[in-house]
């Protein structure tokens, strides 16, 4: 029997507002360990307490919790061949891009506005659009002012690492316990192909010398963070023919120095973005190349596979961006933070997470007991909440899971153009969606029409809406069991 239907959408929609307010007025969560019972067995309790509501550091949390980035740090001390910062851009979704730069005071107004309207908000990050540690005074001022208003929000910075060692002690003093460092190489010869120049100690360096300085500062910063118990995620951009094979060595180096996660991301290389790599024809990796590299890295530093390569002003759950709802011209001049919605949301989500964990454990147990030995790649259309709850034609991305004798694991996502607009689907768009689903065996969604279902079948991809609103792992477990001849909860349509 399926678990009762609940989703992030239902928890935050208008029809749920009365329940949120009632819970808030009753004092919020009465449990002293709200959500903690969802801790995986292999995660230390102290670590879990830091990551359980952080959507970037916990794959499980990203189904329920949101992040926001404030664009207060435009200055940068490193030029990357894959980066072209833009400060007034609303239509590109990539790092280094924002619609508007903010002062620290403007950032505080925006954070309060978002916290009052987005109850999933748990993390405030500064990821540029330059470098948070190089533009340090603005970063520091923003954090200090925000925590006075919203003391329970987690603080997070993203940096290239060059100026990081200068500010580790201050980060620790401000209780910043999550830091992301972009590390694309540990060999300066490789680094010289990625970084044209750096600005360090009041002068500009180029070539191998620049890459060597950057490498040494990145390793020092990582070691300092690890020594202070600050969790560190390493971002690496996979650049075919430049550092793709070298990232295996990067993974070893960062694991040895205490990195908590390693996030390998595909190069975004579009000539329209105006980057050096985009303009010179450097291609990015395809989805199967990404998976092959990530599979080779298993056993090294723990991998993050749910990254969405967010804008520097992103707002919302990973995979969505509500930033355009919170531009300065839409935010009142005076705001007061109301903690009620966020507190009520956490209480309600705690029960949902416990239910999902139990369902997930049952599904994984069923998969492990099968004897097929095969692997199945499943793409899921979801709005969040860990459920199959999005129409195929409305999906802008699919979350990809692999079911095999070792269990059910999230391995990535495939971005697509929305196929159905206004009740009509475009064949050219559907062709693009099918191409993006290369290598996928089964698609799960809450609804799909006969036309796209048939065209997927012609491409060797089965699609079913038989598991609509089920937990993702429950649906995948049933499909895998059916593939193996084990009685399942339902049959593929």
Short mmCIF file of C-alpha atoms in Angstrom, two decimals:
data_model
loop_
_atom_site.label_atom_id
_atom_site.label_comp_id
_atom_site.label_asym_id
_atom_site.label_seq_id
_atom_site.Cartn_x
_atom_site.Cartn_y
_atom_site.Cartn_z
CA UNK A 1 0.00 0.00 0.00
CA UNK A 2 1.37 3.41 -0.94
CA UNK A 3 2.26 5.98 1.68
CA UNK A 4 -0.22 8.89 2.03
CA UNK A 5 0.27 11.52 -0.64
CA UNK A 6 2.22 14.54 0.57
CA UNK A 7 4.67 16.74 -1.28
CA UNK A 8 6.69 19.89 -1.00
CA UNK A 9 4.08 21.50 -3.23
CA UNK A 10 1.24 20.49 -0.91
CA UNK A 11 3.18 21.60 2.14
CA UNK A 12 3.73 25.09 0.76
CA UNK A 13 0.63 25.67 -1.38
CA UNK A 14 -2.21 27.98 -0.47
CA UNK A 15 -4.51 25.10 0.50
CA UNK A 16 -2.01 24.11 3.19
CA UNK A 17 -1.58 27.58 4.71
CA UNK A 18 -4.16 27.02 7.46
CA UNK A 19 -2.36 23.92 8.67
CA UNK A 20 0.97 25.74 8.60
CA UNK A 21 -0.43 28.63 10.61
CA UNK A 22 -2.12 26.31 13.10
CA UNK A 23 1.13 24.47 13.66
CA UNK A 24 3.02 27.75 14.00
CA UNK A 25 0.52 29.12 16.52
CA UNK A 26 0.78 25.95 18.58
CA UNK A 27 4.48 26.55 19.12
CA UNK A 28 5.94 24.61 16.22
CA UNK A 29 7.71 21.30 16.61
CA UNK A 30 7.50 19.86 20.10
CA UNK A 31 10.15 17.25 19.47
CA UNK A 32 13.69 17.99 20.58
CA UNK A 33 15.02 15.87 17.72
CA UNK A 34 12.83 17.09 14.87
CA UNK A 35 13.95 15.27 11.72
CA UNK A 36 16.92 13.58 13.34
CA UNK A 37 15.39 10.10 13.16
CA UNK A 38 16.00 10.16 9.41
CA UNK A 39 19.77 9.91 9.91
CA UNK A 40 21.32 7.20 7.71
CA UNK A 41 23.13 4.50 9.66
CA UNK A 42 26.49 5.29 8.06
CA UNK A 43 26.53 9.02 8.98
CA UNK A 44 28.03 10.29 12.22
CA UNK A 45 25.36 12.03 14.37
CA UNK A 46 27.45 15.22 14.64
CA UNK A 47 27.86 15.36 10.86
CA UNK A 48 24.19 14.59 10.29
CA UNK A 49 23.19 17.49 12.53
CA UNK A 50 25.13 19.81 10.19
CA UNK A 51 23.89 18.43 6.88
CA UNK A 52 20.38 17.09 7.51
CA UNK A 53 18.69 20.30 6.30
CA UNK A 54 21.36 21.40 3.81
CA UNK A 55 20.19 20.69 0.25
CA UNK A 56 23.70 20.80 -1.24
CA UNK A 57 25.49 18.67 1.35
CA UNK A 58 22.72 16.06 1.71
CA UNK A 59 21.02 14.37 -1.25
CA UNK A 60 18.14 13.40 1.02
CA UNK A 61 17.66 17.00 2.21
CA UNK A 62 17.51 18.42 -1.30
CA UNK A 63 14.05 16.91 -1.74
CA UNK A 64 12.73 19.12 1.07
CA UNK A 65 14.91 22.17 1.71
CA UNK A 66 15.83 25.26 -0.28
CA UNK A 67 18.86 27.49 -0.60
CA UNK A 68 19.28 31.08 -1.63
CA UNK A 69 22.33 32.94 -2.87
CA UNK A 70 22.78 36.67 -2.45
CA UNK A 71 24.91 38.46 -5.03
CA UNK A 72 26.97 40.73 -2.77
CA UNK A 73 30.49 39.74 -3.89
CA UNK A 74 31.14 40.79 -7.51
CA UNK A 75 34.94 41.17 -7.32
CA UNK A 76 37.06 38.19 -8.35
CA UNK A 77 40.77 37.38 -8.20
CA UNK A 78 40.89 34.47 -10.68
CA UNK A 79 39.96 34.30 -14.36
CA UNK A 80 38.60 30.93 -15.44
CA UNK A 81 38.27 29.95 -19.09
CA UNK A 82 34.73 28.71 -18.44
CA UNK A 83 33.48 31.86 -16.69
CA UNK A 84 31.96 35.10 -17.91
CA UNK A 85 30.23 36.97 -15.10
CA UNK A 86 27.05 38.87 -15.95
CA UNK A 87 25.31 41.19 -13.51
CA UNK A 88 21.98 41.95 -15.19
CA UNK A 89 21.03 38.64 -16.79
CA UNK A 90 17.73 36.87 -16.12
CA UNK A 91 17.74 34.20 -18.82
CA UNK A 92 20.92 32.17 -18.22
CA UNK A 93 21.15 29.47 -15.56
CA UNK A 94 24.81 29.02 -14.66
CA UNK A 95 27.29 30.10 -11.99
CA UNK A 96 28.50 33.71 -12.10
CA UNK A 97 25.24 35.11 -13.46
CA UNK A 98 22.83 37.39 -11.55
CA UNK A 99 19.94 39.71 -12.31
CA UNK A 100 21.15 42.42 -9.92
CA UNK A 101 24.03 43.00 -7.53
CA UNK A 102 23.15 43.69 -3.89
CA UNK A 103 24.61 45.66 -1.02
CA UNK A 104 24.68 43.87 2.36
CA UNK A 105 21.63 45.87 3.53
CA UNK A 106 19.70 45.00 0.37
CA UNK A 107 20.69 41.36 0.82
CA UNK A 108 19.22 41.31 4.34
CA UNK A 109 15.89 42.66 3.01
CA UNK A 110 15.85 40.00 0.32
CA UNK A 111 16.68 37.17 2.74
CA UNK A 112 13.84 38.21 5.07
CA UNK A 113 11.43 38.43 2.12
CA UNK A 114 12.38 34.95 0.94
CA UNK A 115 12.29 33.44 4.44
CA UNK A 116 8.75 34.78 4.93
CA UNK A 117 7.51 33.28 1.65
CA UNK A 118 9.64 30.14 1.14
CA UNK A 119 9.29 27.96 4.25
CA UNK A 120 11.74 25.41 2.82
CA UNK A 121 14.61 27.93 3.15
CA UNK A 122 17.43 26.54 5.28
CA UNK A 123 20.67 27.85 3.76
CA UNK A 124 22.03 31.25 2.80
CA UNK A 125 25.03 31.11 0.49
CA UNK A 126 27.33 33.68 -1.05
CA UNK A 127 28.69 32.37 -4.34
CA UNK A 128 29.71 35.57 -6.05
CA UNK A 129 29.07 36.54 -8.73
CA UNK A 130 32.80 36.99 -8.07
CA UNK A 131 34.54 35.37 -5.10
CA UNK A 132 33.11 35.47 -1.57
CA UNK A 133 36.52 35.38 0.12
CA UNK A 134 38.16 37.96 -2.15
CA UNK A 135 35.23 40.38 -1.73
CA UNK A 136 35.37 39.59 1.97
CA UNK A 137 34.11 42.76 3.65
CA UNK A 138 30.78 42.53 1.82
CA UNK A 139 30.49 38.82 2.56
CA UNK A 140 31.22 39.32 6.25
CA UNK A 141 28.87 42.29 6.62
CA UNK A 142 26.04 40.37 4.95
CA UNK A 143 26.40 37.33 7.19
CA UNK A 144 26.64 39.40 10.36
CA UNK A 145 23.46 41.32 9.55
CA UNK A 146 21.47 38.29 8.40
CA UNK A 147 22.14 36.19 11.51
CA UNK A 148 20.91 39.01 13.71
CA UNK A 149 17.54 38.70 11.96
CA UNK A 150 17.39 34.95 11.24
CA UNK A 151 19.76 33.21 13.66
CA UNK A 152 18.93 29.63 12.61
CA UNK A 153 19.77 29.97 8.90
CA UNK A 154 22.85 28.01 7.84
CA UNK A 155 25.65 30.11 6.33
CA UNK A 156 27.62 28.86 3.36
CA UNK A 157 30.30 30.31 1.06
CA UNK A 158 31.67 29.27 -2.30
CA UNK A 159 35.19 30.27 -3.29
CA UNK A 160 38.00 29.58 -5.73
CA UNK A 161 40.25 29.19 -2.68
CA UNK A 162 42.91 31.78 -3.48
CA UNK A 163 41.95 34.14 -0.63
CA UNK A 164 40.40 31.42 1.55
CA UNK A 165 43.32 30.87 4.00
CA UNK A 166 43.15 34.54 5.02
CA UNK A 167 39.59 34.15 6.31
CA UNK A 168 39.24 30.63 7.73
CA UNK A 169 39.41 31.83 11.34
CA UNK A 170 36.70 34.44 10.71
CA UNK A 171 34.52 31.85 8.98
CA UNK A 172 34.82 29.63 12.02
CA UNK A 173 34.05 32.53 14.38
CA UNK A 174 30.86 33.28 12.41
CA UNK A 175 29.76 29.62 12.64
CA UNK A 176 30.02 29.09 8.90
CA UNK A 177 30.25 25.30 8.85
CA UNK A 178 29.85 24.66 5.10
CA UNK A 179 32.35 25.86 2.50
CA UNK A 180 32.63 24.99 -1.19
CA UNK A 181 35.98 25.29 -2.99
CA UNK A 182 36.26 24.97 -6.75
CA UNK A 183 39.34 22.81 -7.42
CA UNK A 184 39.86 21.77 -11.04
CA UNK A 185 43.46 20.56 -10.86
CA UNK A 186 46.33 19.57 -8.59
CA UNK A 187 48.90 19.77 -11.41
CA UNK A 188 49.83 23.36 -12.37
CA UNK A 189 50.49 22.25 -15.96
CA UNK A 190 46.82 21.28 -16.20
CA UNK A 191 45.79 24.41 -14.32
CA UNK A 192 47.51 26.67 -16.86
CA UNK A 193 45.01 25.42 -19.46
CA UNK A 194 42.08 26.45 -17.26
CA UNK A 195 43.19 29.70 -15.60
CA UNK A 196 44.71 32.52 -17.75
CA UNK A 197 45.61 34.60 -14.69
CA UNK A 198 45.19 35.15 -10.97
CA UNK A 199 45.55 38.29 -8.83
CA UNK A 200 47.41 37.56 -5.60
CA UNK A 201 49.38 39.64 -3.12
CA UNK A 202 48.82 42.86 -5.13
CA UNK A 203 50.05 41.54 -8.46
CA UNK A 204 48.91 39.49 -11.42
CA UNK A 205 50.36 36.06 -12.23
CA UNK A 206 49.86 34.04 -15.41
CA UNK A 207 50.48 30.55 -16.74
CA UNK A 208 51.95 27.71 -14.69
CA UNK A 209 53.13 30.09 -11.97
CA UNK A 210 49.57 31.33 -11.45
CA UNK A 211 48.21 27.78 -11.34
CA UNK A 212 50.89 26.71 -8.85
CA UNK A 213 50.06 29.54 -6.45
CA UNK A 214 46.35 28.81 -6.75
CA UNK A 215 46.90 25.10 -6.12
CA UNK A 216 49.00 25.71 -3.01
CA UNK A 217 46.46 28.14 -1.57
CA UNK A 218 43.56 25.78 -2.28
CA UNK A 219 45.26 22.89 -0.50
CA UNK A 220 46.18 25.10 2.46
CA UNK A 221 42.62 26.41 2.75
CA UNK A 222 41.15 22.91 2.60
CA UNK A 223 43.50 21.65 5.31
CA UNK A 224 42.69 24.64 7.54
CA UNK A 225 38.94 24.10 7.16
CA UNK A 226 39.24 20.38 7.92
CA UNK A 227 41.30 21.13 11.05
CA UNK A 228 38.49 23.37 12.33
CA UNK A 229 35.70 20.88 11.62
CA UNK A 230 34.17 22.93 8.82
CA UNK A 231 32.58 20.67 6.19
CA UNK A 232 34.04 21.23 2.75
CA UNK A 233 32.58 20.40 -0.63
CA UNK A 234 34.91 20.42 -3.62
CA UNK A 235 33.47 21.49 -6.96
CA UNK A 236 35.33 20.37 -10.07
CA UNK A 237 34.37 21.24 -13.64
CA UNK A 238 34.84 18.30 -16.00
CA UNK A 239 36.50 19.61 -19.18
CA UNK A 240 36.94 16.86 -21.80
CA UNK A 241 40.52 16.61 -23.03
CA UNK A 242 41.77 19.06 -20.39
CA UNK A 243 41.16 17.65 -16.90
CA UNK A 244 38.65 14.82 -17.25
CA UNK A 245 41.16 12.06 -16.47
CA UNK A 246 43.08 14.31 -14.09
CA UNK A 247 40.02 14.65 -11.82
CA UNK A 248 40.73 11.13 -10.54
CA UNK A 249 43.92 12.53 -9.01
CA UNK A 250 42.05 15.60 -7.71
CA UNK A 251 39.62 13.28 -5.93
CA UNK A 252 42.50 11.50 -4.18
CA UNK A 253 44.14 14.74 -3.07
CA UNK A 254 41.00 16.29 -1.61
CA UNK A 255 39.99 13.10 0.19
CA UNK A 256 43.40 12.95 1.85
CA UNK A 257 42.93 16.53 3.08
CA UNK A 258 39.52 15.98 4.63
CA UNK A 259 37.00 17.03 1.99
CA UNK A 260 33.47 15.91 2.88
CA UNK A 261 32.10 15.84 -0.68
CA UNK A 262 33.43 15.98 -4.23
CA UNK A 263 31.04 17.41 -6.82
CA UNK A 264 32.08 16.85 -10.44
CA UNK A 265 30.09 19.14 -12.75
CA UNK A 266 29.92 19.26 -16.55
CA UNK A 267 31.53 22.17 -18.37
CA UNK A 268 28.86 24.60 -19.58
CA UNK A 269 30.18 25.66 -22.96
CA UNK A 270 27.83 27.78 -25.03
CA UNK A 271 29.24 30.43 -27.41
CA UNK A 272 26.33 32.69 -26.45
CA UNK A 273 27.70 32.92 -22.90
CA UNK A 274 30.88 34.59 -24.15
CA UNK A 275 33.35 32.41 -22.25
CA UNK A 276 36.79 31.54 -23.66
CA UNK A 277 35.90 27.85 -23.85
CA UNK A 278 32.53 28.62 -25.44
CA UNK A 279 34.02 30.86 -28.09
CA UNK A 280 36.87 28.47 -28.92
CA UNK A 281 34.69 25.37 -29.33
CA UNK A 282 35.69 23.44 -26.20
CA UNK A 283 32.87 20.97 -25.70
CA UNK A 284 31.33 19.85 -22.45
CA UNK A 285 30.84 16.20 -21.51
CA UNK A 286 27.64 14.33 -22.27
CA UNK A 287 25.59 12.62 -19.55
CA UNK A 288 27.09 9.18 -20.07
CA UNK A 289 30.65 10.55 -19.97
CA UNK A 290 29.81 12.27 -16.69
CA UNK A 291 28.41 9.06 -15.24
CA UNK A 292 31.44 7.04 -16.37
CA UNK A 293 33.82 9.42 -14.59
CA UNK A 294 31.69 9.55 -11.45
CA UNK A 295 31.56 5.76 -11.39
CA UNK A 296 35.37 5.66 -11.59
CA UNK A 297 35.55 8.02 -8.61
CA UNK A 298 33.44 5.78 -6.37
CA UNK A 299 35.49 4.68 -3.39
CA UNK A 300 37.33 7.99 -3.20
CA UNK A 301 35.94 11.18 -1.69
CA UNK A 302 32.16 10.89 -1.30
CA UNK A 303 30.45 12.17 -4.44
CA UNK A 304 27.70 14.74 -4.76
CA UNK A 305 25.54 13.94 -7.77
CA UNK A 306 22.57 16.27 -7.29
CA UNK A 307 24.22 19.63 -8.08
CA UNK A 308 22.31 22.01 -10.39
CA UNK A 309 25.15 24.51 -11.06
CA UNK A 310 23.12 27.35 -9.59
CA UNK A 311 23.15 31.02 -10.48
CA UNK A 312 24.79 33.35 -7.99
CA UNK A 313 21.31 34.67 -7.08
CA UNK A 314 19.37 31.37 -7.06
CA UNK A 315 16.35 30.99 -4.77
CA UNK A 316 14.35 27.84 -4.04
CA UNK A 317 14.71 24.09 -4.16
CA UNK A 318 17.56 22.69 -6.24
CA UNK A 319 16.25 22.38 -9.77
CA UNK A 320 14.00 25.42 -9.49
CA UNK A 321 14.81 29.11 -9.39
CA UNK A 322 12.36 31.59 -7.92
CA UNK A 323 14.80 34.47 -7.95
CA UNK A 324 12.70 36.59 -10.31
CA UNK A 325 9.95 36.64 -7.68
CA UNK A 326 12.25 38.46 -5.27
CA UNK A 327 13.93 41.25 -7.21
CA UNK A 328 14.45 44.46 -5.22
CA UNK A 329 11.62 46.30 -6.93
CA UNK A 330 9.19 43.68 -5.58
CA UNK A 331 10.43 43.77 -1.97
CA UNK A 332 9.01 46.29 0.54
CA UNK A 333 11.42 48.76 2.08
CA UNK A 334 10.65 47.63 5.64
CA UNK A 335 10.24 43.97 6.54
CA UNK A 336 9.91 41.96 9.74
CA UNK A 337 10.90 38.31 9.83
CA UNK A 338 8.14 35.87 10.77
CA UNK A 339 9.53 32.48 11.76
CA UNK A 340 6.15 30.76 11.92
CA UNK A 341 5.98 29.23 8.43
CA UNK A 342 9.52 27.88 8.50
CA UNK A 343 9.06 26.32 11.94
CA UNK A 344 5.74 24.73 10.97
CA UNK A 345 7.18 23.41 7.73
CA UNK A 346 10.05 21.69 9.53
CA UNK A 347 7.65 19.97 11.89
CA UNK A 348 5.47 18.66 9.10
CA UNK A 349 8.39 17.59 6.93
CA UNK A 350 9.97 15.67 9.81
CA UNK A 351 7.12 13.13 9.72
CA UNK A 352 7.27 12.90 5.93
CA UNK A 353 11.01 12.26 6.00
CA UNK A 354 10.63 9.45 8.54
CA UNK A 355 7.94 7.82 6.38
CA UNK A 356 10.08 8.12 3.26
CA UNK A 357 13.14 6.66 5.00
CA UNK A 358 11.14 3.59 6.03
CA UNK A 359 9.75 3.20 2.50
CA UNK A 360 13.22 3.67 1.01
CA UNK A 361 14.74 1.03 3.29
CA UNK A 362 12.01 -1.43 2.36
CA UNK A 363 12.47 -0.79 -1.37
CA UNK A 364 16.26 -1.13 -1.21
CA UNK A 365 15.90 -4.35 0.78
CA UNK A 366 13.62 -5.76 -1.92
CA UNK A 367 16.09 -4.80 -4.66
CA UNK A 368 18.99 -6.42 -2.82
CA UNK A 369 17.11 -9.71 -2.45
CA UNK A 370 16.62 -10.10 -6.19
CA UNK A 371 19.07 -12.23 -8.10
CA UNK A 372 18.96 -10.65 -11.54
CA UNK A 373 22.36 -8.98 -11.25
CA UNK A 374 21.28 -6.34 -13.74
CA UNK A 375 21.40 -2.56 -13.50
CA UNK A 376 18.45 -0.31 -14.34
CA UNK A 377 18.61 3.44 -15.02
CA UNK A 378 15.39 5.22 -14.11
CA UNK A 379 14.56 8.87 -14.86
CA UNK A 380 11.98 10.44 -12.54
CA UNK A 381 9.79 13.49 -13.13
CA UNK A 382 9.39 15.09 -9.70
CA UNK A 383 8.48 18.43 -8.13
CA UNK A 384 10.24 17.48 -4.90
CA UNK A 385 9.41 15.67 -1.70
CA UNK A 386 11.03 12.45 -2.91
CA UNK A 387 7.94 11.44 -4.89
CA UNK A 388 6.93 10.73 -8.49
CA UNK A 389 4.74 13.81 -8.79
CA UNK A 390 5.39 15.66 -12.07
CA UNK A 391 3.79 15.28 -15.50
CA UNK A 392 6.18 14.15 -18.22
CA UNK A 393 5.32 17.13 -20.41
CA UNK A 394 5.85 19.64 -17.58
CA UNK A 395 9.27 18.38 -16.49
CA UNK A 396 12.27 20.69 -16.92
CA UNK A 397 14.60 18.04 -15.57
CA UNK A 398 14.56 14.36 -14.66
CA UNK A 399 16.25 12.94 -11.59
CA UNK A 400 18.18 9.78 -12.49
CA UNK A 401 18.49 6.75 -10.22
CA UNK A 402 20.34 3.47 -10.67
CA UNK A 403 18.86 0.27 -9.29
CA UNK A 404 21.23 -2.67 -9.00
CA UNK A 405 22.02 -5.53 -6.61
CA UNK A 406 23.77 -3.01 -4.32
CA UNK A 407 20.62 -0.90 -3.90
CA UNK A 408 18.94 2.23 -5.30
CA UNK A 409 21.15 5.27 -5.72
CA UNK A 410 20.62 8.79 -7.03
CA UNK A 411 23.26 9.36 -9.73
CA UNK A 412 22.39 12.66 -11.38
CA UNK A 413 19.86 14.65 -13.33
CA UNK A 414 19.10 15.46 -16.95
CA UNK A 415 17.93 18.97 -17.81
CA UNK A 416 15.40 19.23 -20.62
CA UNK A 417 13.23 21.83 -22.30
CA UNK A 418 9.63 21.65 -21.14
CA UNK A 419 7.79 19.58 -23.75
CA UNK A 420 4.19 20.56 -23.09
CA UNK A 421 3.12 24.22 -23.03
CA UNK A 422 -0.52 25.25 -22.85
CA UNK A 423 -1.68 21.68 -23.39
CA UNK A 424 0.29 21.18 -26.61
CA UNK A 425 3.56 19.36 -27.17
CA UNK A 426 6.17 20.25 -29.79
CA UNK A 427 7.72 17.34 -31.69
CA UNK A 428 11.09 19.07 -31.96
CA UNK A 429 11.13 19.60 -28.20
CA UNK A 430 10.22 15.97 -27.59
CA UNK A 431 13.13 14.91 -29.78
CA UNK A 432 15.43 16.93 -27.52
CA UNK A 433 13.96 15.35 -24.40
CA UNK A 434 14.46 11.85 -25.80
CA UNK A 435 18.06 12.69 -26.72
CA UNK A 436 18.68 13.95 -23.17
CA UNK A 437 17.40 10.63 -21.81
CA UNK A 438 20.10 8.62 -23.61
CA UNK A 439 20.89 5.43 -21.71
CA UNK A 440 17.72 5.56 -19.59
CA UNK A 441 15.69 2.35 -19.30
CA UNK A 442 12.50 3.59 -17.64
CA UNK A 443 10.82 6.97 -17.13
CA UNK A 444 8.54 7.51 -14.13
CA UNK A 445 6.02 10.35 -14.10
CA UNK A 446 2.60 11.15 -12.70
CA UNK A 447 1.04 11.40 -16.18
CA UNK A 448 2.14 10.92 -19.80
CA UNK A 449 0.24 11.01 -23.09
CA UNK A 450 0.21 8.21 -25.64
CA UNK A 451 2.22 10.15 -28.23
CA UNK A 452 5.33 10.83 -26.12
CA UNK A 453 5.02 7.39 -24.54
CA UNK A 454 5.08 5.73 -27.97
CA UNK A 455 8.01 7.82 -29.18
CA UNK A 456 9.97 6.99 -26.04
CA UNK A 457 9.24 3.33 -26.65
CA UNK A 458 10.54 3.66 -30.22
CA UNK A 459 13.79 4.98 -28.68
CA UNK A 460 13.99 1.98 -26.35
CA UNK A 461 12.77 3.84 -23.26
CA UNK A 462 9.73 2.62 -21.35
CA UNK A 463 7.54 5.20 -19.62
CA UNK A 464 4.89 4.64 -16.97
CA UNK A 465 2.54 6.70 -14.84
CA UNK A 466 1.45 3.70 -12.80
CA UNK A 467 3.38 4.89 -9.75
CA UNK A 468 2.17 8.48 -9.61
CA UNK A 469 2.66 10.06 -6.15
CA UNK A 470 4.56 7.04 -4.80
CA UNK A 471 7.91 7.55 -3.14
CA UNK A 472 10.61 7.38 -5.80
CA UNK A 473 12.43 4.42 -4.25
CA UNK A 474 9.17 2.52 -3.74
CA UNK A 475 8.34 2.88 -7.42
CA UNK A 476 11.84 1.94 -8.57
CA UNK A 477 11.92 -1.06 -6.23
CA UNK A 478 8.64 -2.35 -7.64
CA UNK A 479 9.85 -1.95 -11.21
CA UNK A 480 13.16 -3.65 -10.49
CA UNK A 481 11.41 -6.54 -8.75
CA UNK A 482 9.06 -6.95 -11.71
CA UNK A 483 12.06 -6.98 -14.06
CA UNK A 484 13.53 -9.79 -11.97
CA UNK A 485 10.34 -11.84 -11.85
CA UNK A 486 9.60 -11.00 -8.20
CA UNK A 487 5.99 -10.07 -7.31
CA UNK A 488 5.78 -6.27 -7.28
CA UNK A 489 3.34 -3.62 -6.07
CA UNK A 490 2.17 -2.88 -9.59
CA UNK A 491 2.96 -3.72 -13.17
CA UNK A 492 4.55 -1.39 -15.67
CA UNK A 493 1.94 0.14 -17.90
#
